[in-house]
């Protein structure tokens, strides 16, 4: 039976009736019966109130108060809750003994086994699967953890904080370790790890001269693959000191890489647990993108030490308080370590691909939601990525110094507390004297704002007037919305490509290069503009909005060639490509002749060959919008087959018109020398591979042959995978042998096999569905490992537009069956996968009906988890 879930509302928040000052945990580890003894120092905030503790599938063994067992009439225990009816009115010690089964824990929440090693995942509500507790983020306690286990099975015993004791247990084959974390923390940041793990050690000296031990634990034999992660960690620690004045606080910082993990990584205090995919790298196994991902995630989790751990969330509605801010911080770190312009393009690509569709569909929700049924389903692109955009806008509005002053005040005021968005914004308002009340709407209004721009130049008066309008589309539960504060960074590009000066700007909050759009409509008049400008708006993507600039293709081509803002050059290229592809999709659908205009293709070649530009930037320009990007921009009555057809026509034209030039470019830039993951070499590889991908649009044997040769001669994963991906994503025959070779090469390497599974799943051919079905029983696949599932099933539903959306609905049916089955073992991963249906309402009628049927079939199951129930219900609403 589906577990009953009552929605939780922000407006119902109440402070807890009890505080817990200290927690002392004792784990006696055994695979199927682990005993946990928890001693909690309780302090009533509301004396006499019943004490209601959360639980989830835990078995109560014993309970006592102040060292005396209490009669069973004094409490009520179910696997989900423990209620002590009349606890002492004075502070007391509560001791609870529970038994749990880590081996049977396939949900990967709480304490579970991964590859024979014990590990935990407690965010958001996993701690209650270990012991009964006030499992909410505003209950902060100091933890001491003793772990006891078989010395042979688990030589390594870890928990949060510093290790204060340990040794053998005389007369047994067991040993123990005791860890103490002096920083009060909520239960979601608790972690324990035990197992037989390899160790890589290093150290870091903090800005005040303290030496911190750095430990990375991984599977034996994989130690050499931890070097890049260790390096990224040290760079992150230094960066947080210089950029935010934040120093690390414990004597040791540990990272453990595990192979079964529901997400990327987790910021447990002093003991981060990672999906091994975000730790392990060497040139043979990891692509440049993987290296960049490792750098980002290592930094992200480390930065949480201050934004999340030292200052945490009062309740789960405030999730963006730590996530949006920490994503912003990791983006800034990578921008400083790499190319800022290229990093911005990459981040906006992710935002457009993941967050915009979410905000435009049935799962839309504000950056700070106001109601949830299952909190695990709110670790979304909106909370994370739009949450980061909100911080970026705050910085644009307050300026560098104002932003830093606000952050400093936030750290100073709230260290050791569990706080809200209101507290966060108050720090900035107080530090700068600015009124942020309108800005705050970004946290409560869902939907992507739409901005339109219209400009007029008056040559006689030398004025340029720019009219901007904003509107925010309705989203579930929010029909009408108020205008928001949108910072529009801009330049007026003159005929020679340089920004024109202006003497004054009237009519609407222009400060330096930012227009503060705060009204539904605003007209700004720029005086003293010497020539007719082409406006370059939303430079650096200064706000997460859609903008219709009304510019002609000629003006957009002009910006592509000349804009001083790299981001807007890229943006211009994408806009032209999207407009072209939308028109071509309509042509394919109506059986009309191709309408493709070669001017854009020529401009692409010109930018690609411009050696004065960074290779990584040129690579971005060469990555034409994908099928999902086109679908998102079309937005309704979407026909994935027609989109694929249109894209194919464009690819054919590109290959015939500039294929030779691009092949030469690929040849010239592709041989970078010995592999190094640094940003500059990665940029050259990216350019070569992006150019190569644009040479095969006519399926010419010569072009395909070049890709095969590249695959065979590659001496690193980046080039090998890029070539293989060209073969697979175009469905060329040559993929078959190449995929086989690839699979063989990585047969003992799960992270390599994930790449293979993913590429098998994206082949845009009718045979793929059967291939994917067959692969679910392949020995390399696993029905319990989230990485394998995301690669094969997530790859199919998320990255194979034509085959997931087959016109006969068979893609949806297979996917629905898979999700229903997975939901029994791992609800969180099942619910996450199901989000692939988030844009079903935008499909053309035939596919829409079939998608709805599959969704209704899922909804009709009476044994759904609360996770999957929540997603399916909201998706259908
Ligand atoms: N805070 C974790 C995510 C936890 C997800 C729980 N379902 C990772 C991160 O954002 O750093
Ligand atoms: Zn995070």
PDB file of C-alpha atoms and ligand atoms in Angstrom, residues 123 265-267 300-301 304 307 319 322-324 326-327 330 379 384, ligand 2:
ATOM      1  CA  UNK A 123      20.004  13.962   3.846  1.00  0.00           C
ATOM      2  CA  UNK A 265      27.982  13.404  -3.334  1.00  0.00           C
ATOM      3  CA  UNK A 266      27.122  14.473   0.198  1.00  0.00           C
ATOM      4  CA  UNK A 267      28.599  17.161   2.413  1.00  0.00           C
ATOM      5  CA  UNK A 300      30.767  22.105  -4.008  1.00  0.00           C
ATOM      6  CA  UNK A 301      30.820  19.620  -1.145  1.00  0.00           C
ATOM      7  CA  UNK A 304      29.131  23.361   2.027  1.00  0.00           C
ATOM      8  CA  UNK A 307      27.257  27.252   3.480  1.00  0.00           C
ATOM      9  CA  UNK A 319      17.030  24.183   0.828  1.00  0.00           C
ATOM     10  CA  UNK A 322      22.558  26.155   1.101  1.00  0.00           C
ATOM     11  CA  UNK A 323      22.215  24.659  -2.386  1.00  0.00           C
ATOM     12  CA  UNK A 324      21.732  27.722  -4.584  1.00  0.00           C
ATOM     13  CA  UNK A 326      26.859  26.618  -2.831  1.00  0.00           C
ATOM     14  CA  UNK A 327      26.286  26.062  -6.553  1.00  0.00           C
ATOM     15  CA  UNK A 330      31.353  26.269  -7.020  1.00  0.00           C
ATOM     16  CA  UNK A 379      16.615  18.603  -4.991  1.00  0.00           C
ATOM     17  CA  UNK A 384      20.059  24.333  -7.277  1.00  0.00           C
TER      18      UNK A 384
HETATM   19 ZN1  LIG B   2      24.902  20.882  -2.433  1.00  0.00          ZN
END
